[in-house]
mmCIF file of C-alpha atoms in Angstrom:
data_model
loop_
_atom_site.group_PDB
_atom_site.id
_atom_site.type_symbol
_atom_site.label_atom_id
_atom_site.label_comp_id
_atom_site.label_asym_id
_atom_site.label_seq_id
_atom_site.Cartn_x
_atom_site.Cartn_y
_atom_site.Cartn_z
ATOM 1 C CA MET M 183 44.955 40.035 -275.245
ATOM 2 C CA THR M 184 45.154 38.457 -272.009
ATOM 3 C CA LEU M 185 45.868 41.936 -270.100
ATOM 4 C CA LEU M 186 42.833 42.979 -271.762
ATOM 5 C CA LYS M 187 40.682 40.088 -270.542
ATOM 6 C CA SER M 188 41.590 40.275 -267.264
ATOM 7 C CA LEU M 189 40.801 44.385 -267.256
ATOM 8 C CA VAL M 190 37.238 43.176 -268.269
ATOM 9 C CA VAL M 191 36.941 40.571 -265.964
ATOM 10 C CA CYS M 192 37.834 42.888 -263.004
ATOM 11 C CA LEU M 193 35.456 45.686 -264.128
ATOM 12 C CA VAL M 194 32.389 43.156 -264.097
ATOM 13 C CA LEU M 195 33.064 42.056 -260.873
ATOM 14 C CA ALA M 196 33.562 45.582 -259.336
ATOM 15 C CA ASN M 197 30.192 45.995 -260.750
ATOM 16 C CA VAL M 198 28.715 42.864 -259.288
ATOM 17 C CA GLY M 199 29.873 43.705 -255.906
ATOM 18 C CA TYR M 200 28.757 47.484 -255.939
ATOM 19 C CA PHE M 201 25.258 46.082 -257.033
ATOM 20 C CA LEU M 202 25.162 43.953 -254.202
ATOM 21 C CA TRP M 203 26.178 46.401 -251.686
ATOM 22 C CA ALA M 204 23.698 48.830 -252.703
ATOM 23 C CA ARG M 205 21.161 46.357 -252.284
ATOM 24 C CA GLY M 206 22.119 45.338 -248.784
ATOM 25 C CA ILE M 207 22.564 42.168 -249.710
ATOM 26 C CA ALA M 208 26.432 42.656 -248.597
ATOM 27 C CA THR M 209 25.341 44.272 -245.455
ATOM 28 C CA THR M 210 25.529 42.331 -241.970
ATOM 29 C CA GLY M 211 25.043 44.706 -239.103
ATOM 30 C CA ASP M 212 21.937 45.552 -236.941
ATOM 31 C CA ALA M 213 18.786 47.123 -238.381
ATOM 32 C CA PRO M 214 18.883 50.720 -237.924
ATOM 33 C CA ALA M 215 16.827 52.322 -235.141
ATOM 34 C CA PRO M 216 13.331 53.658 -236.362
ATOM 35 C CA ALA M 217 13.682 57.997 -236.883
ATOM 36 C CA ALA M 218 11.808 59.976 -234.327
ATOM 37 C CA PRO M 219 8.688 61.448 -235.571
ATOM 38 C CA MET M 220 8.477 64.821 -236.624
ATOM 39 C CA PRO M 221 6.749 67.758 -234.460
ATOM 40 C CA THR M 222 3.910 68.763 -236.119
ATOM 41 C CA LEU M 223 2.644 72.554 -235.871
ATOM 42 C CA ARG M 224 -0.870 72.993 -234.252
ATOM 43 C CA LEU M 225 -2.820 76.031 -233.772
ATOM 44 C CA ARG M 226 -2.989 77.842 -230.452
ATOM 45 C CA SER M 227 -6.822 77.119 -229.905
ATOM 46 C CA GLU M 228 -6.214 73.372 -230.705
ATOM 47 C CA SER M 229 -3.546 72.900 -227.912
ATOM 48 C CA ALA M 230 -5.662 74.958 -225.392
ATOM 49 C CA GLY M 231 -8.515 72.678 -226.061
ATOM 50 C CA THR M 232 -6.340 69.378 -225.377
ATOM 51 C CA GLU M 233 -5.283 70.590 -221.978
ATOM 52 C CA GLY M 234 -8.528 71.768 -221.076
ATOM 53 C CA ALA M 235 -9.535 68.129 -221.657
ATOM 54 C CA ALA M 236 -6.564 66.498 -219.847
ATOM 55 C CA ALA M 237 -7.295 68.810 -216.897
ATOM 56 C CA GLY M 238 -11.212 67.972 -216.790
ATOM 57 C CA SER M 239 -10.122 64.209 -216.711
ATOM 58 C CA THR M 240 -7.980 64.944 -214.059
ATOM 59 C CA ALA M 241 -10.276 66.708 -211.782
ATOM 60 C CA THR M 242 -13.097 64.129 -212.428
ATOM 61 C CA THR M 243 -10.907 61.480 -211.227
ATOM 62 C CA THR M 244 -9.695 63.672 -208.193
ATOM 63 C CA THR M 245 -13.534 64.497 -207.425
ATOM 64 C CA ALA M 246 -14.676 60.762 -207.637
ATOM 65 C CA ALA M 247 -11.802 59.683 -204.860
ATOM 66 C CA THR M 248 -12.750 62.798 -202.927
ATOM 67 C CA ALA M 249 -16.303 61.396 -202.845
ATOM 68 C CA ALA M 250 -15.774 58.062 -201.759
ATOM 69 C CA GLY M 251 -13.397 59.329 -199.114
ATOM 70 C CA GLY M 252 -16.168 61.848 -197.880
ATOM 71 C CA ALA M 253 -18.847 58.593 -198.009
ATOM 72 C CA ASN M 254 -16.714 56.548 -196.139
ATOM 73 C CA ALA M 255 -16.185 59.108 -193.366
ATOM 74 C CA GLY M 256 -19.694 60.057 -193.279
ATOM 75 C CA THR M 257 -20.790 56.393 -192.595
ATOM 76 C CA SER M 258 -18.138 56.220 -190.046
ATOM 77 C CA ASP M 259 -19.286 59.570 -188.348
ATOM 78 C CA GLY M 260 -23.081 58.239 -188.713
ATOM 79 C CA ALA M 261 -22.355 55.157 -186.776
ATOM 80 C CA SER M 262 -20.840 56.788 -183.720
ATOM 81 C CA GLY M 263 -22.901 60.049 -184.045
ATOM 82 C CA PRO M 264 -26.105 58.765 -182.477
ATOM 83 C CA GLU M 265 -24.152 57.478 -179.226
ATOM 84 C CA THR M 266 -22.352 60.745 -178.844
ATOM 85 C CA GLY M 267 -25.035 63.061 -179.289
ATOM 86 C CA GLY M 268 -27.249 60.785 -176.764
ATOM 87 C CA GLY M 269 -24.670 60.978 -174.068
ATOM 88 C CA ALA M 270 -24.535 64.767 -174.580
ATOM 89 C CA LYS M 271 -28.082 65.253 -173.942
ATOM 90 C CA ALA M 272 -28.132 62.747 -170.928
ATOM 91 C CA GLY M 273 -25.341 64.899 -169.389
ATOM 92 C CA LEU M 274 -27.284 68.166 -170.210
ATOM 93 C CA LEU M 275 -30.689 66.848 -168.738
ATOM 94 C CA THR M 276 -28.882 65.324 -165.287
ATOM 95 C CA ASN M 277 -26.687 68.564 -165.289
ATOM 96 C CA VAL M 278 -29.913 71.380 -166.028
ATOM 97 C CA LYS M 279 -31.120 72.745 -162.678
ATOM 98 C CA ARG M 280 -34.275 75.276 -162.275
ATOM 99 C CA CYS M 281 -33.974 78.291 -159.567
ATOM 100 C CA ILE M 282 -37.169 79.333 -158.582
ATOM 101 C CA SER M 283 -38.180 81.995 -156.064
ATOM 102 C CA VAL M 284 -41.176 81.625 -153.131
ATOM 103 C CA GLY M 285 -42.460 84.570 -151.908
ATOM 104 C CA PRO M 286 -43.023 87.437 -150.829
ATOM 105 C CA PHE M 287 -42.686 86.908 -146.890
ATOM 106 C CA ARG M 288 -43.734 89.894 -144.534
ATOM 107 C CA ASP M 289 -41.034 89.097 -141.956
ATOM 108 C CA VAL M 290 -38.251 87.357 -141.142
ATOM 109 C CA SER M 291 -40.323 85.054 -138.758
ATOM 110 C CA GLU M 292 -42.287 83.657 -141.913
ATOM 111 C CA ALA M 293 -39.585 83.230 -144.369
ATOM 112 C CA ALA M 294 -37.308 81.271 -141.499
ATOM 113 C CA HIS M 295 -40.237 79.026 -141.402
ATOM 114 C CA ALA M 296 -40.765 78.076 -144.968
ATOM 115 C CA ALA M 297 -37.049 77.799 -145.510
ATOM 116 C CA THR M 298 -36.950 75.272 -142.279
ATOM 117 C CA THR M 299 -39.682 73.431 -144.106
ATOM 118 C CA LEU M 300 -38.333 73.285 -147.543
ATOM 119 C CA ARG M 301 -34.621 72.522 -145.620
ATOM 120 C CA THR M 302 -36.425 69.387 -144.333
ATOM 121 C CA ALA M 303 -37.703 68.291 -147.367
ATOM 122 C CA GLY M 304 -34.098 68.152 -148.998
ATOM 123 C CA TYR M 305 -33.734 71.375 -150.493
ATOM 124 C CA ASP M 306 -31.331 74.197 -149.918
ATOM 125 C CA PRO M 307 -33.315 77.476 -149.626
ATOM 126 C CA ARG M 308 -31.331 80.675 -149.841
ATOM 127 C CA GLN M 309 -33.033 83.806 -148.319
ATOM 128 C CA ARG M 310 -32.708 87.331 -149.933
ATOM 129 C CA VAL M 311 -34.208 90.666 -149.071
ATOM 130 C CA ALA M 312 -35.656 92.953 -151.756
ATOM 131 C CA GLU M 313 -38.223 95.758 -151.780
ATOM 132 C CA GLY M 314 -41.781 95.319 -153.234
ATOM 133 C CA ASP M 315 -45.646 94.906 -152.382
ATOM 134 C CA VAL M 316 -46.686 92.422 -150.070
ATOM 135 C CA TRP M 317 -49.792 91.357 -149.229
ATOM 136 C CA ALA M 318 -51.029 92.981 -145.792
ATOM 137 C CA GLY M 319 -54.458 91.782 -145.121
ATOM 138 C CA VAL M 320 -57.871 91.457 -145.829
ATOM 139 C CA TRP M 321 -59.435 95.085 -145.559
ATOM 140 C CA VAL M 322 -63.172 95.320 -144.213
ATOM 141 C CA TYR M 323 -64.590 98.718 -144.693
ATOM 142 C CA LEU M 324 -67.978 100.547 -145.410
ATOM 143 C CA PRO M 325 -69.079 103.394 -148.018
ATOM 144 C CA LEU M 326 -68.879 107.033 -146.478
ATOM 145 C CA PRO M 327 -72.109 108.733 -146.819
ATOM 146 C CA PRO M 328 -72.051 112.103 -149.057
ATOM 147 C CA ALA M 329 -73.513 114.273 -146.002
ATOM 148 C CA ARG M 330 -71.180 114.600 -142.912
ATOM 149 C CA SER M 331 -73.681 114.571 -140.564
ATOM 150 C CA ASN M 332 -74.726 111.119 -141.732
ATOM 151 C CA ALA M 333 -71.022 109.722 -141.598
ATOM 152 C CA ASP M 334 -70.705 111.007 -137.862
ATOM 153 C CA GLN M 335 -73.802 109.316 -137.476
ATOM 154 C CA LEU M 336 -72.596 106.096 -138.757
ATOM 155 C CA LEU M 337 -69.398 106.336 -137.061
ATOM 156 C CA ALA M 338 -71.371 106.740 -133.679
ATOM 157 C CA LYS M 339 -73.555 103.591 -134.129
ATOM 158 C CA LEU M 340 -70.497 101.382 -135.021
ATOM 159 C CA LYS M 341 -68.741 102.451 -131.740
ATOM 160 C CA ALA M 342 -72.183 101.564 -130.106
ATOM 161 C CA GLY M 343 -72.421 98.274 -131.539
ATOM 162 C CA GLY M 344 -68.818 97.191 -130.087
ATOM 163 C CA ILE M 345 -66.660 98.381 -133.248
ATOM 164 C CA ASP M 346 -64.554 100.821 -131.688
ATOM 165 C CA ASP M 347 -61.469 100.967 -134.115
ATOM 166 C CA ALA M 348 -63.800 102.257 -137.007
ATOM 167 C CA LEU M 349 -62.345 105.183 -138.525
ATOM 168 C CA GLU M 350 -62.426 107.411 -141.844
ATOM 169 C CA MET M 351 -59.885 107.064 -144.317
ATOM 170 C CA PRO M 352 -59.053 107.004 -148.053
ATOM 171 C CA GLY M 353 -60.854 104.162 -149.516
ATOM 172 C CA PRO M 354 -59.355 101.450 -152.511
ATOM 173 C CA ASN M 355 -60.890 103.689 -155.262
ATOM 174 C CA GLU M 356 -61.619 107.370 -155.213
ATOM 175 C CA GLY M 357 -63.013 108.890 -152.016
ATOM 176 C CA SER M 358 -63.119 107.957 -148.149
ATOM 177 C CA VAL M 359 -64.802 105.187 -146.668
ATOM 178 C CA ILE M 360 -65.038 104.089 -142.889
ATOM 179 C CA SER M 361 -61.986 101.437 -142.066
ATOM 180 C CA LEU M 362 -63.607 98.487 -140.078
ATOM 181 C CA GLY M 363 -60.175 96.761 -139.731
ATOM 182 C CA LEU M 364 -57.314 94.946 -141.696
ATOM 183 C CA TYR M 365 -57.036 91.418 -140.759
ATOM 184 C CA SER M 366 -54.257 88.637 -141.629
ATOM 185 C CA GLU M 367 -56.398 85.906 -140.444
ATOM 186 C CA PRO M 368 -59.762 84.861 -142.359
ATOM 187 C CA LYS M 369 -61.749 84.167 -139.162
ATOM 188 C CA ARG M 370 -61.171 87.551 -137.842
ATOM 189 C CA ALA M 371 -62.196 89.449 -141.207
ATOM 190 C CA GLN M 372 -65.220 86.834 -141.529
ATOM 191 C CA ALA M 373 -66.404 87.869 -137.351
ATOM 192 C CA ARG M 374 -66.007 91.267 -138.370
ATOM 193 C CA VAL M 375 -68.025 91.489 -141.208
ATOM 194 C CA ALA M 376 -70.797 89.405 -139.313
ATOM 195 C CA GLN M 377 -70.565 92.133 -136.384
ATOM 196 C CA ALA M 378 -71.055 94.792 -139.169
ATOM 197 C CA GLN M 379 -73.911 92.986 -141.159
ATOM 198 C CA ALA M 380 -75.433 92.429 -137.515
ATOM 199 C CA LEU M 381 -75.826 96.049 -136.946
ATOM 200 C CA GLY M 382 -77.526 96.390 -140.430
ATOM 201 C CA PHE M 383 -74.415 97.328 -142.585
ATOM 202 C CA ASN M 384 -73.153 95.417 -145.425
ATOM 203 C CA PRO M 385 -69.419 96.119 -145.540
ATOM 204 C CA GLY M 386 -67.077 95.433 -148.406
ATOM 205 C CA ILE M 387 -63.826 93.630 -148.331
ATOM 206 C CA ALA M 388 -60.546 94.540 -150.346
ATOM 207 C CA ASP M 389 -56.944 93.134 -150.324
ATOM 208 C CA ARG M 390 -54.477 95.710 -148.944
ATOM 209 C CA LYS M 391 -50.560 95.667 -149.514
ATOM 210 C CA ARG M 392 -47.721 97.445 -148.368
ATOM 211 C CA THR M 393 -44.537 98.645 -149.875
ATOM 212 C CA GLY M 394 -41.252 97.868 -147.899
ATOM 213 C CA ASN M 395 -38.898 95.153 -147.528
ATOM 214 C CA VAL M 396 -40.224 91.530 -148.324
ATOM 215 C CA TYR M 397 -38.149 88.386 -148.118
ATOM 216 C CA TRP M 398 -37.942 85.744 -150.764
ATOM 217 C CA ILE M 399 -36.203 82.295 -151.030
ATOM 218 C CA ASP M 400 -34.271 80.969 -153.820
ATOM 219 C CA ILE M 401 -33.983 77.057 -154.222
ATOM 220 C CA ASP M 402 -32.838 75.294 -157.120
ATOM 221 C CA LEU M 403 -34.947 72.094 -158.683
ATOM 222 C CA LYS M 404 -33.913 69.176 -160.540
ATOM 223 C CA PRO M 405 -35.375 68.550 -163.864
ATOM 224 C CA THR M 406 -37.258 65.887 -162.308
ATOM 225 C CA GLU M 407 -38.601 67.925 -159.810
ATOM 226 C CA SER M 408 -41.801 69.528 -159.933
ATOM 227 C CA LEU M 409 -42.836 73.198 -158.959
ATOM 228 C CA LEU M 410 -43.374 73.640 -155.342
ATOM 229 C CA ASN M 411 -47.105 73.980 -153.691
ATOM 230 C CA PRO M 412 -46.885 77.534 -152.145
ATOM 231 C CA ALA M 413 -49.791 76.270 -149.620
ATOM 232 C CA ASP M 414 -47.360 73.884 -148.328
ATOM 233 C CA LEU M 415 -45.077 76.763 -146.751
ATOM 234 C CA GLN M 416 -48.216 78.500 -144.894
ATOM 235 C CA GLY M 417 -47.426 78.768 -141.351
ATOM 236 C CA GLU M 418 -49.573 77.207 -138.262
ATOM 237 C CA SER M 419 -51.021 80.385 -137.014
ATOM 238 C CA GLY M 420 -53.524 80.760 -139.557
ATOM 239 C CA HIS M 421 -52.444 83.972 -141.212
ATOM 240 C CA ILE M 422 -53.153 84.104 -144.762
ATOM 241 C CA VAL M 423 -49.879 84.228 -146.470
ATOM 242 C CA ARG M 424 -50.220 85.120 -150.176
ATOM 243 C CA LEU M 425 -47.357 83.433 -151.840
ATOM 244 C CA GLU M 426 -46.232 82.930 -155.549
ATOM 245 C CA VAL M 427 -43.524 81.015 -157.397
ATOM 246 C CA LYS M 428 -41.526 82.497 -159.938
ATOM 247 C CA GLY M 429 -38.052 82.290 -161.776
ATOM 248 C CA CYS M 430 -34.945 83.508 -159.838
ATOM 249 C CA PRO M 431 -34.110 87.341 -160.866
ATOM 250 C CA SER M 432 -30.957 87.358 -162.766
ATOM 251 C CA VAL M 433 -27.740 88.543 -161.058
ATOM 252 C CA ALA M 434 -28.091 92.256 -162.350
ATOM 253 C CA GLY M 435 -31.762 92.146 -160.848
ATOM 254 C CA ALA M 436 -30.841 90.647 -157.623
ATOM 255 C CA ALA M 437 -27.810 93.305 -157.171
ATOM 256 C CA THR M 438 -30.270 96.099 -158.135
#
């Protein structure tokens, strides 16, 4: 009887202990770590949309940073830009030279006189020879009468009046004329016109040019210097020198 009671008590205590152990009352260890979330399945389109949004966000951040850097750099360059540009412009203006040619001169003596005048004024003239038309003088002439007999009478009257150098030659236009002389000095041309008018004639005048070697003078002008006045290079002999001022020829043109 006593043995039976002891067996029953042991069974009861075993059941109570199992109950407490199952409820966790008897457990004194650390709490278990939370279980890792299980991966979820997604469609391929959903994954692409998520990755695109992430890339867009990253690109926006990078663009904003780049724009900020560019703005700072632009401000820095803008602050120093005007000074650099102004310095370059100033250097350009001080280094620019203009080459001009004065001429044409009919002979070396006229070109040498002009070069001396320019050298005295502080220039560095360079003389060169070229082929071209040069003003030869003022030509005084009379129209030739249509009839040959009248032309002979006209020549005889001119020679009798002291114009011994009158001769027939091709005129400035079609046809022949009677030349009364070619003059490089204005006073002498005016005197011959007056002499012909005193004999009852009305002579014409025209500029004559010749082709051959002519002389030019090239000089360099600074930006602050004005163009030359060709009248300042006229000689003191009273000869008419029809000069012009133009740009220097190119190297290829000068060599030709």
